[in-house]
CSV table of C-alpha atoms in Angstrom, one decimal:
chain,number,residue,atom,x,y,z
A,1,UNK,CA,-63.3,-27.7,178.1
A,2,UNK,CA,-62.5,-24.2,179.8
A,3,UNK,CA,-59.1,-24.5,180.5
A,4,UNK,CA,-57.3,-21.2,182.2
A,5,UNK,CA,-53.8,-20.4,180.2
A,6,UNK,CA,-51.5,-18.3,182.7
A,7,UNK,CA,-48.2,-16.8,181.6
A,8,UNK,CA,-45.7,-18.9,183.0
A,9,UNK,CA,-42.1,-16.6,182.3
A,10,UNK,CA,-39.4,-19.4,183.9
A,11,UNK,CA,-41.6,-22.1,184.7
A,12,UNK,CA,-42.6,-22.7,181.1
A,13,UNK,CA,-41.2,-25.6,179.4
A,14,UNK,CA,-41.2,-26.9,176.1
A,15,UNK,CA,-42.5,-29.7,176.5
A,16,UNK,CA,-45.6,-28.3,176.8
A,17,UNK,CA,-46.0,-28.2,173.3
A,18,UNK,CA,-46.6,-31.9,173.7
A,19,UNK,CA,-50.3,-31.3,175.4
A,20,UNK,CA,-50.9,-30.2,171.9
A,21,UNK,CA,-49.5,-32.8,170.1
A,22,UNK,CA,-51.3,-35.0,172.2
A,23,UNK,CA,-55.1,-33.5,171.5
A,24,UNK,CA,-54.1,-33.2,167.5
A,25,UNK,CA,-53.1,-37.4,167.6
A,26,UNK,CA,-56.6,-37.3,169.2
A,27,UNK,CA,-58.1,-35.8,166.1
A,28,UNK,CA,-56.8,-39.0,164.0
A,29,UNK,CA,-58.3,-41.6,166.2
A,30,UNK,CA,-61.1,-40.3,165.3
A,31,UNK,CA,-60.5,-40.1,161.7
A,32,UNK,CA,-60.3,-44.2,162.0
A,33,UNK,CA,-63.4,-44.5,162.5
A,34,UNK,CA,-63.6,-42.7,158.5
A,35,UNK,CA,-60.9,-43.9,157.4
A,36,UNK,CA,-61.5,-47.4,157.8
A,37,UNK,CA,-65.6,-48.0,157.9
A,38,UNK,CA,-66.8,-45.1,155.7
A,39,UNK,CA,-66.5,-46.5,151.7
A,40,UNK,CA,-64.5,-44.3,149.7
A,41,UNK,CA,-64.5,-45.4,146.0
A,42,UNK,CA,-62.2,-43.6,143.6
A,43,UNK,CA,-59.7,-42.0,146.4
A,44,UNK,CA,-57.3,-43.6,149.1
A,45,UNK,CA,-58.9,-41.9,152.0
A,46,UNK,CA,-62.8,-40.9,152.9
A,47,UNK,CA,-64.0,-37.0,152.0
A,48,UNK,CA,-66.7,-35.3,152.2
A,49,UNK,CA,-69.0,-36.1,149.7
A,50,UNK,CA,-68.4,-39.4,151.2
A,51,UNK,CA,-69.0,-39.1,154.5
A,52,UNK,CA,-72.4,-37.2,153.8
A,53,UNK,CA,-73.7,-39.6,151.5
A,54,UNK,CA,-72.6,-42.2,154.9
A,55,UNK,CA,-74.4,-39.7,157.1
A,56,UNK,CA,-77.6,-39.3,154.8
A,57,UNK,CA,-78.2,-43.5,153.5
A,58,UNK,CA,-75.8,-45.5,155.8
A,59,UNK,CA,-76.7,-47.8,158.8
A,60,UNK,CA,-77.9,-46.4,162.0
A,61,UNK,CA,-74.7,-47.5,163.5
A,62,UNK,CA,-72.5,-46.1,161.1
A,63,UNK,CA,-74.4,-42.8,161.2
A,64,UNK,CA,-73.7,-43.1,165.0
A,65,UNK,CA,-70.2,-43.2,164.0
A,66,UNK,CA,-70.0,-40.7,161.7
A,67,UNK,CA,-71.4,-38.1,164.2
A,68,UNK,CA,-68.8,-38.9,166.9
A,69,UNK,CA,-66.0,-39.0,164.5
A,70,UNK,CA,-67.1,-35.4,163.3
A,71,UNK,CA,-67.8,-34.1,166.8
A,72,UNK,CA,-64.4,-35.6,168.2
A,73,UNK,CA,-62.8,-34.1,164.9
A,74,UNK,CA,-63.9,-30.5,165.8
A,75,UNK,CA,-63.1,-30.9,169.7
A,76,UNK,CA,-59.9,-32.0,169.2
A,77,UNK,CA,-58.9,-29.7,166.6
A,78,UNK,CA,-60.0,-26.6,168.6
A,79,UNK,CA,-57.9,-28.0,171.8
A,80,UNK,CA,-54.6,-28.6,169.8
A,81,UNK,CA,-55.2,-25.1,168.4
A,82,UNK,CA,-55.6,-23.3,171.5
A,83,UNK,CA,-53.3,-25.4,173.4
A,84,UNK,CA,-50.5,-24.5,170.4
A,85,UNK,CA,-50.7,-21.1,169.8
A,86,UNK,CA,-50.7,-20.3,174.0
A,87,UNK,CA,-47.5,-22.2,173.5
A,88,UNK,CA,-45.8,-20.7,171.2
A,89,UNK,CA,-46.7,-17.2,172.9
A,90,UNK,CA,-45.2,-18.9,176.1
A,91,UNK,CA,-41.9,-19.9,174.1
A,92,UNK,CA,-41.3,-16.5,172.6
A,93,UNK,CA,-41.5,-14.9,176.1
A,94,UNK,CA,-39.5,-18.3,177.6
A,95,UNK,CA,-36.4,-17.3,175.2
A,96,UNK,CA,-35.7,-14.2,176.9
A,97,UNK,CA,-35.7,-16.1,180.4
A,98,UNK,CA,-32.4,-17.1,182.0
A,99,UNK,CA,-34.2,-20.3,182.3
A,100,UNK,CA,-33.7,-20.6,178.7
A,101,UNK,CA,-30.4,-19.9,178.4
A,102,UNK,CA,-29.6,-22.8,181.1
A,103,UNK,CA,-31.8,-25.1,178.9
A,104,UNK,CA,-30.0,-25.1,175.6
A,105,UNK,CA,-26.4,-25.6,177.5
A,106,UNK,CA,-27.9,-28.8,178.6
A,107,UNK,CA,-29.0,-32.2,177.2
A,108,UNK,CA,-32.5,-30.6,177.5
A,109,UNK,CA,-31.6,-28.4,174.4
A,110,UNK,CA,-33.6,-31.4,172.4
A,111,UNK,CA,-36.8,-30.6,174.4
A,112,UNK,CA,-37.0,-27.5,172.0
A,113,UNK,CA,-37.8,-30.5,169.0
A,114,UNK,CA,-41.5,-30.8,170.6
A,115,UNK,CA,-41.7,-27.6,168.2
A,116,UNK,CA,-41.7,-28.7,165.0
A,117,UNK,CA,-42.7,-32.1,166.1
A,118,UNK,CA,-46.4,-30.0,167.2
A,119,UNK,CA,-46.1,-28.4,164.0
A,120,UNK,CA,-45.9,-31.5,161.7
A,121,UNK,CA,-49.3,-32.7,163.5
A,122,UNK,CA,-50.9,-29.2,162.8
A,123,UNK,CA,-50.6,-29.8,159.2
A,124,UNK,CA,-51.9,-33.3,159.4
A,125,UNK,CA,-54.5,-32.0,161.4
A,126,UNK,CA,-55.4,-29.1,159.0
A,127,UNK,CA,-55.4,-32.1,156.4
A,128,UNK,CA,-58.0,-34.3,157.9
A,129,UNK,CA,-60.0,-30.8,158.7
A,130,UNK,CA,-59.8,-30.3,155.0
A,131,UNK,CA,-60.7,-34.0,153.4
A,132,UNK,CA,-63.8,-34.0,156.4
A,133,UNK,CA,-65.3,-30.8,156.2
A,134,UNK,CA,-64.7,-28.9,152.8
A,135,UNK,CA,-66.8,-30.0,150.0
A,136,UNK,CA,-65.2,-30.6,146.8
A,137,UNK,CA,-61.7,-30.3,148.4
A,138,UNK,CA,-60.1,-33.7,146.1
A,139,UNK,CA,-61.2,-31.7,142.7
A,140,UNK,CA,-58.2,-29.3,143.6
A,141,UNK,CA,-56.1,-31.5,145.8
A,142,UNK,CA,-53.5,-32.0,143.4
A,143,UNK,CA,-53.0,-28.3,143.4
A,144,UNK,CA,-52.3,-28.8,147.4
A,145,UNK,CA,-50.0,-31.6,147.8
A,146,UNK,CA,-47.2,-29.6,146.4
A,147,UNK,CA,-48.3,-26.8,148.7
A,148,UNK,CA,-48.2,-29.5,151.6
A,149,UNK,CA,-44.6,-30.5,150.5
A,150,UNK,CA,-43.2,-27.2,151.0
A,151,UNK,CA,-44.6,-26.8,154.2
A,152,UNK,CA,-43.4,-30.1,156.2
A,153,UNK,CA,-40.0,-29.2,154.3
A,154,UNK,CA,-40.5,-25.7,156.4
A,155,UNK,CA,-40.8,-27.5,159.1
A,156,UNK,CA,-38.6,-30.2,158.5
A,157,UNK,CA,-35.5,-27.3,157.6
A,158,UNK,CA,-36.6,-25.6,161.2
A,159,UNK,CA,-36.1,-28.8,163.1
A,160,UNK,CA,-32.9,-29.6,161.4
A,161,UNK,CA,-31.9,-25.8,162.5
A,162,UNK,CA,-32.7,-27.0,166.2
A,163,UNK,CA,-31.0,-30.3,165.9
A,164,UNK,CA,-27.8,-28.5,164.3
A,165,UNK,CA,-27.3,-26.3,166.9
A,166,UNK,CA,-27.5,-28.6,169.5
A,167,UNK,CA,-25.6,-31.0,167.7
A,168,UNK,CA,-22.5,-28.7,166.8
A,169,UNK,CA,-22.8,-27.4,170.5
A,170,UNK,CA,-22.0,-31.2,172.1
A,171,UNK,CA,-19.8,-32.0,169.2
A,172,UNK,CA,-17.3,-29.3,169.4
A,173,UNK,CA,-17.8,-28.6,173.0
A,174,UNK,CA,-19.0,-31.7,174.7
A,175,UNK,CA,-20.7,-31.3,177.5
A,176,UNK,CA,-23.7,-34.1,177.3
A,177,UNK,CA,-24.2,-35.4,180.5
A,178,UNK,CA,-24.7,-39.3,180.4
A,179,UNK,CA,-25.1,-40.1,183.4
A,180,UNK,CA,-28.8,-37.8,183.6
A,181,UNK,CA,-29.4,-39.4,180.3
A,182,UNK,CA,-31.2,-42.0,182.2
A,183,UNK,CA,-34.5,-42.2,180.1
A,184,UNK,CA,-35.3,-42.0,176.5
A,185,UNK,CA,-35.7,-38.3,176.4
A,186,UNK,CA,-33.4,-37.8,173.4
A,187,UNK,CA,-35.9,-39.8,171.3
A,188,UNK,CA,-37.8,-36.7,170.9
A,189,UNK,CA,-35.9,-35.5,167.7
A,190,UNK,CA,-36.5,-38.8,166.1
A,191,UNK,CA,-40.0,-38.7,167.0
A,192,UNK,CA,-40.7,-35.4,165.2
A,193,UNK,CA,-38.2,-36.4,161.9
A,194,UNK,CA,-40.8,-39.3,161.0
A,195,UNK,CA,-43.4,-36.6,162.5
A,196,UNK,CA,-42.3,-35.0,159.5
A,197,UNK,CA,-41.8,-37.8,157.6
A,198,UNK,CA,-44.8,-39.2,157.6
A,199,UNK,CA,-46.4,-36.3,156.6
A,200,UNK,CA,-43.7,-35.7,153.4
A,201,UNK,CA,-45.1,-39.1,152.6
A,202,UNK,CA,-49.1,-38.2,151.5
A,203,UNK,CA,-48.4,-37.3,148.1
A,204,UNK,CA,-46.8,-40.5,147.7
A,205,UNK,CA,-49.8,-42.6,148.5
A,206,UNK,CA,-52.1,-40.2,147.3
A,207,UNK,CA,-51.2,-38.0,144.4
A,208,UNK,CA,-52.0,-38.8,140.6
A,209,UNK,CA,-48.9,-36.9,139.5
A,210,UNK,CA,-45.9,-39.2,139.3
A,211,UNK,CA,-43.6,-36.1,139.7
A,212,UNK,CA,-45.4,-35.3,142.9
A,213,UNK,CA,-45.5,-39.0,144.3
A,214,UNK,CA,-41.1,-39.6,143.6
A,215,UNK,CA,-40.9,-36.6,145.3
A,216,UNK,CA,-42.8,-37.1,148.3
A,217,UNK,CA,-41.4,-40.8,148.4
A,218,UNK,CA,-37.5,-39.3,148.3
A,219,UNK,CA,-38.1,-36.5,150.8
A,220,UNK,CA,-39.8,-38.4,153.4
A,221,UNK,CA,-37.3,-41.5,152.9
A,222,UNK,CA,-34.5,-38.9,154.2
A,223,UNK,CA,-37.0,-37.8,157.1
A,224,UNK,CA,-37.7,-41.5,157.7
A,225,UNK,CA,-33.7,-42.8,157.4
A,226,UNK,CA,-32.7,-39.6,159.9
A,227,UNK,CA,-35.4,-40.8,162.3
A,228,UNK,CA,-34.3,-44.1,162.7
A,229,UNK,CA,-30.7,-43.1,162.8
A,230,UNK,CA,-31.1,-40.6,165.4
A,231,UNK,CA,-33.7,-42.9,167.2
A,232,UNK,CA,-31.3,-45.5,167.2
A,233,UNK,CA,-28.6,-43.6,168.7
A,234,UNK,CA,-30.4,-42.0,171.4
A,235,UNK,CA,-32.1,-45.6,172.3
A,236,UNK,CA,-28.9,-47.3,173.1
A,237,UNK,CA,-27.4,-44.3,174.8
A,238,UNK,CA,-30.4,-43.8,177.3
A,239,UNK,CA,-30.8,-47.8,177.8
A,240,UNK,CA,-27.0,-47.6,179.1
A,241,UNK,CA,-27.4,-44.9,180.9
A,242,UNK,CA,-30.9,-46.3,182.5
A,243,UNK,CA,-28.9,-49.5,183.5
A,244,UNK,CA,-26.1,-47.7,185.0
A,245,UNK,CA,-27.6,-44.8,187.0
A,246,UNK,CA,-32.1,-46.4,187.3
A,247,UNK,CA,-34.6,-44.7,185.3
A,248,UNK,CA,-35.6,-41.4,185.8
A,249,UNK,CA,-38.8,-41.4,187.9
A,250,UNK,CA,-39.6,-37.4,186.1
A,251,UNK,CA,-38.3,-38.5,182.6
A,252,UNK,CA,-40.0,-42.3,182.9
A,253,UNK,CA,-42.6,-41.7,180.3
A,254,UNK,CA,-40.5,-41.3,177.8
A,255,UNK,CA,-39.4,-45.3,178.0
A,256,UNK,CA,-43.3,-45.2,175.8
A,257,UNK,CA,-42.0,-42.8,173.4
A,258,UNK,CA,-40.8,-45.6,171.0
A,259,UNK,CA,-44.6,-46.8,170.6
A,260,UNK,CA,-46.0,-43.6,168.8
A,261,UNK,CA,-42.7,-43.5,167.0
A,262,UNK,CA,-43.4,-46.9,165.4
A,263,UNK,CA,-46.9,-45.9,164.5
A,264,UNK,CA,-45.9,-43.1,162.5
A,265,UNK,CA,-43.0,-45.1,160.6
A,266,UNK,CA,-45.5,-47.9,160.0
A,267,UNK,CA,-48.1,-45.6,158.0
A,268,UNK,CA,-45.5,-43.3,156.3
A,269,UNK,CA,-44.0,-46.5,154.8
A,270,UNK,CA,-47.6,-48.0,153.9
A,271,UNK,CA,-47.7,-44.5,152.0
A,272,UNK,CA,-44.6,-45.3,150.2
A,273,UNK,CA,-45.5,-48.6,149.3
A,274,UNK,CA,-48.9,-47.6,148.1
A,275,UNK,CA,-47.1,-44.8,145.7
A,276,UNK,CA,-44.9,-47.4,144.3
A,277,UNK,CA,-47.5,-49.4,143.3
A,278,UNK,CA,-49.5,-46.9,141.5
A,279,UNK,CA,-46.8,-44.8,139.8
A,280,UNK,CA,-43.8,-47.2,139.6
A,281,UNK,CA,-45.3,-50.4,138.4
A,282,UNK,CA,-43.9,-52.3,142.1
A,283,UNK,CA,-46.5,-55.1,143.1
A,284,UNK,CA,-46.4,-55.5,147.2
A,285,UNK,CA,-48.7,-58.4,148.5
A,286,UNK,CA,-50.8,-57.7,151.4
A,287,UNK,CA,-48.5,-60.1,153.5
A,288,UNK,CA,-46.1,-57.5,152.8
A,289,UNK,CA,-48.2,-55.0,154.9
A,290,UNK,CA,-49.7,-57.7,157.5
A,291,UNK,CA,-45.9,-58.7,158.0
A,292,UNK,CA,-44.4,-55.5,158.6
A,293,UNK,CA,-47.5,-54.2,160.9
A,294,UNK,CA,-47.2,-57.2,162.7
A,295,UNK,CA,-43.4,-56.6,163.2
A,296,UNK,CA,-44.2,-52.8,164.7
A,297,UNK,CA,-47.0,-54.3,166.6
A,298,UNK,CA,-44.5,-56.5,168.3
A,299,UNK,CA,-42.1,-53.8,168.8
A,300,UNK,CA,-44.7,-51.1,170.5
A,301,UNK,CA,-46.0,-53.9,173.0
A,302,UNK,CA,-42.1,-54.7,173.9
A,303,UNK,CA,-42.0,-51.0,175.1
A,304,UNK,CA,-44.9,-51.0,176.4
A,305,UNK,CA,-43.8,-53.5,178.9
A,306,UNK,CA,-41.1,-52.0,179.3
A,307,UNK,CA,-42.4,-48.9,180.4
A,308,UNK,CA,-45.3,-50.3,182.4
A,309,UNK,CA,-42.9,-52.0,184.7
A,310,UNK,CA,-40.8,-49.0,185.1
A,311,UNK,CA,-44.0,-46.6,185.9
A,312,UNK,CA,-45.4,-49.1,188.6
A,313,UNK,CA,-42.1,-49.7,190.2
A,314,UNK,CA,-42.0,-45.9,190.7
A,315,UNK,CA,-45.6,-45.2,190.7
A,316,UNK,CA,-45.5,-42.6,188.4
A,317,UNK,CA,-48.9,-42.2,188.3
A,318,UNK,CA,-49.6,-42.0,191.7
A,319,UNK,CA,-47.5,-39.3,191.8
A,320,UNK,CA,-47.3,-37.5,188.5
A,321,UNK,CA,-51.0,-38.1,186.9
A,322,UNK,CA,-53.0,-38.7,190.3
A,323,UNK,CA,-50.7,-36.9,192.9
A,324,UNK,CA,-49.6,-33.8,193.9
A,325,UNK,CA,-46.7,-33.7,191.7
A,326,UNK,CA,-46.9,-32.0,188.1
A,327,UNK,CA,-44.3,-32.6,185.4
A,328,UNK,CA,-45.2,-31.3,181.6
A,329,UNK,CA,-43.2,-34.3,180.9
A,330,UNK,CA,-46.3,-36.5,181.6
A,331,UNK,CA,-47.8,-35.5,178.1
A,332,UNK,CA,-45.7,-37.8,176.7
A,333,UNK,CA,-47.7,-40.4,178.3
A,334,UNK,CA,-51.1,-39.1,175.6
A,335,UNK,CA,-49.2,-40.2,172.9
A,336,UNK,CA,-48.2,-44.2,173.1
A,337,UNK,CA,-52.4,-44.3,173.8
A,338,UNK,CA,-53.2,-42.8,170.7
A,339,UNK,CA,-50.3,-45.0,168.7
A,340,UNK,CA,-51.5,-48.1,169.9
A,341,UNK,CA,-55.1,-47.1,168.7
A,342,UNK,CA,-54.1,-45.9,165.5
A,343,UNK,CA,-51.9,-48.8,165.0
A,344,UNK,CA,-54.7,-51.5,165.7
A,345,UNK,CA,-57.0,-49.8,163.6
A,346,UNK,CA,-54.6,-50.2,160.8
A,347,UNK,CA,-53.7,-53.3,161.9
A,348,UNK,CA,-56.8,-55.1,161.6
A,349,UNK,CA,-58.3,-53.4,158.8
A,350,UNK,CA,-54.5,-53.5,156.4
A,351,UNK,CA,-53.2,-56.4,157.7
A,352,UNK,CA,-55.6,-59.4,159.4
A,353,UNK,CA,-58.7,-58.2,157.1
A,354,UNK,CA,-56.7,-57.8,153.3
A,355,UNK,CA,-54.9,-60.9,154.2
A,356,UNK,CA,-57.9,-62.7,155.3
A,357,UNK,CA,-57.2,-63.9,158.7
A,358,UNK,CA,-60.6,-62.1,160.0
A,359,UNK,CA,-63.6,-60.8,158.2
A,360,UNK,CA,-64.1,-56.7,158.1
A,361,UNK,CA,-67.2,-56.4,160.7
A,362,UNK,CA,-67.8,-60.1,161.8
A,363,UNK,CA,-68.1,-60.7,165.5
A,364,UNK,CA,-64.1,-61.1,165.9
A,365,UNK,CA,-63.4,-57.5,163.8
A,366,UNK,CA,-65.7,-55.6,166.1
A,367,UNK,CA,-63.9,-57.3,169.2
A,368,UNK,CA,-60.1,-56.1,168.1
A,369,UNK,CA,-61.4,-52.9,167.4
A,370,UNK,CA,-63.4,-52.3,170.9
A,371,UNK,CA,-59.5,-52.5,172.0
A,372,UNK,CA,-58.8,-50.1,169.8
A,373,UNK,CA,-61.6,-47.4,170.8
A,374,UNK,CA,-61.0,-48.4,174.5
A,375,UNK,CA,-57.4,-47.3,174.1
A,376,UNK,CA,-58.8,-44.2,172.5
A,377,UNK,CA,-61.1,-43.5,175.2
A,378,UNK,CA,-58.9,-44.0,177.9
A,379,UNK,CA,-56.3,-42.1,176.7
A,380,UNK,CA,-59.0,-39.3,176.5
A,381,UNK,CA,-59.5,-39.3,180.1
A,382,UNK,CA,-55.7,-39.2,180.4
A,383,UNK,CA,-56.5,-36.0,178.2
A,384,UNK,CA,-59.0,-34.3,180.7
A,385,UNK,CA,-57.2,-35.7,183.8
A,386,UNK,CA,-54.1,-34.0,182.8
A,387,UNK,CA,-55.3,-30.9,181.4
A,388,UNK,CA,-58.0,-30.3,184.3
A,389,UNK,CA,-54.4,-30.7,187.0
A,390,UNK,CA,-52.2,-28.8,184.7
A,391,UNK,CA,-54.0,-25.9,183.5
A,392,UNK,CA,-57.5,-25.3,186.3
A,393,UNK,CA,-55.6,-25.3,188.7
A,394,UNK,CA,-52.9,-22.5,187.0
A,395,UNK,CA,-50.2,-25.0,189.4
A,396,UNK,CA,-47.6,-25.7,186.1
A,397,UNK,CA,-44.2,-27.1,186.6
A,398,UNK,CA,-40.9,-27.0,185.0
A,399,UNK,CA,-40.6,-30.5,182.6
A,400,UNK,CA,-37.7,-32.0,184.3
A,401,UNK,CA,-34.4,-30.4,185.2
A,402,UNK,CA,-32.6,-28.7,181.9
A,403,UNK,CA,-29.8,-31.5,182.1
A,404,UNK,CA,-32.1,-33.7,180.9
């Protein structure tokens, strides 16, 4: 995809950053397909040497699979790298605007957390890169999990940097503006603490050191208990804002921001569990998992009503996706698609298959997961619609006004 990357000065916004979140969440849809249908004896998650040995003896359709997981791997990858590092060229020059300076007076000082939430995925990203492509990578993958810790702790002490300046701004000050708090806009911070999270929580699941594994388990609990605090917070502020003042019709794609937020708790505390069982002797059943999948399941769909009902009654896509209006904030529609996707896969292959309710690969497994793929695929074309409005035609927007 040729996409053409103008320098925007003022009209840049950071939530930009969240077209490349968007195309690196791709990348792990596709991983699914590895994760979940590739064997992978000896290790928690598929590597090379196994997805070769797949590619050269395997079924015809799992060799079909295997391709498109590799070529959607590499696509991906290249998009969210492009897309990231024109943004973070746009963001140096955007600090210098005024249009900065009236952005962090405002509630829309959070909007700066799409950073490090980007930033988390690239090192997930580089991850999956590494375990698909490199040969040999798990012989000196305890060597990199430490590595790994330090950098989502990087990233982790920048966005706690962001959040702390904004926070000692409105706490001292005040100045937060409920009444344009009318969407869940300020769920962005929580979304990139169990961004962060999730990622602190690897080693856990996957490291034979037991130093390594407590470590990761602590430091992504913290990343995982600040999420849901924050997250909390900002949900019942922006729900009584919304039923005071309407939703608003810019900002309504962020009543979907809960879903990949639940997605990303779901498998960072799969991770923990997993680490507890292997290095500190604690025995989960598989209900455990089916029960507390089944409980985020519940929760994304709740929001996902939610927000459906909202974006018709406004037509938000009419407008905003098919239109002729253009709002960066509409990236936040990519990722509830790839949640839900990643969420079913997990669903049905940790929860209904392990505690038996549906046999992996019988009639009934391929039909839950052609739901799956479907989300996947449409939220692909979401990709290309929104990329091919937002970048072709060089026609780029502010977000949403820097109040919000």
């Amino acid at each position: 995809m040729l996409l053409a990357l103008p320098n925007l000065g003022e009209r840049y916004s950071p939530l930009y950053f969240l077209a490349a979140l968007g195309a690196g969440g791709l990348m792990v849809t596709f991983f699914m397909y590895l994760m979940f249908w590739v064997p992978h004896p000896g290790q928690p998650v598929p590597v090379f040497e196994d997805i070769a040995a797949a590619l050269a003896a395997g079924p015809m359709p799992l060799k079909a699979a295997v391709a498109i997981a590799w070529a959607g791997i590499l696509f991906f990858a290249y998009l969210h790298v492009r897309l990231l590092v024109w943004n973070l060229r746009q963001y140096t020059r955007f600090r210098a605007t005024n249009a900065y300076k009236t952005l962090v007076s405002g509630n829309g000082e959070t909007q700066l957390m799409a950073i490090p939430l980007t930033l988390a995925m690239t090192i997930n990203g580089g991850f999956i890169l590494g375990l698909v492509f490199v040969p040999g990578l798990w012989t000196v993958v305890e060597y990199l999990f430490p590595l790994a810790l330090l950098a989502f702790l990087g990233v982790g002490w920048f966005a706690f940097r962001l959040l702390g300046a904004f926070f000692a701004r409105v706490l001292t000050q005040g100045g937060f503006d409920c009444a344009v708090n009318n969407s869940f806009a300020q769920l962005l911070p929580a979304f990139a603490l169990a961004m962060i999270g999730v990622g602190l929580a690897a080693p856990a699941a996957m490291s034979d050191t037991q130093l390594v594994a407590g470590l990761s388990y602590i430091a992504s609990t913290f990343f995982i208990v600040s999420a849901v605090v924050l997250g909390s917070v900002a949900l019942f502020l922006g729900f009584r804002s919304m039923l005071e003042n309407g939703a608003s019709p810019e900002a309504a794609p962020t009543l979907w921001v809960a879903i990949p937020i639940a997605t990303v708790i779901s498998i960072a505390l799969m991770r923990q569990e997993h680490g507890l069982h292997v290095h500190f002797d604690a025995h989960a059943a598989a209900a455990a998992n089916f029960t507390m999948l089944t409980q985020m399941l519940a929760l994304q769909l709740l929001f996902a009503l939610l927000g459906a009902a909202v974006l018709k009654r406004i037509g938000y896509f009419g407008s905003y996706v098919f239109g002729p209006k253009t709002s960066a904030g509409s990236y936040a529609l990519v990722c509830p698609g790839v949640a839900l996707s990643v969420l079913l896969h997990f669903y049905i292959n940790k929860g209904l298959v392990e505690v038996g309710l549906v046999e992996q690969f019988s009639a009934g497994y391929w039909a839950m997961t052609a739901f799956a793929i479907g989300l996947q695929v449409a939220t692909i074309v979401l990709v290309f619609k929104l990329n091919a409005k937002h970048f072709a035609s060089g026609h780029m927007e502010p977000a949403m006004s820097p109040a919000r």
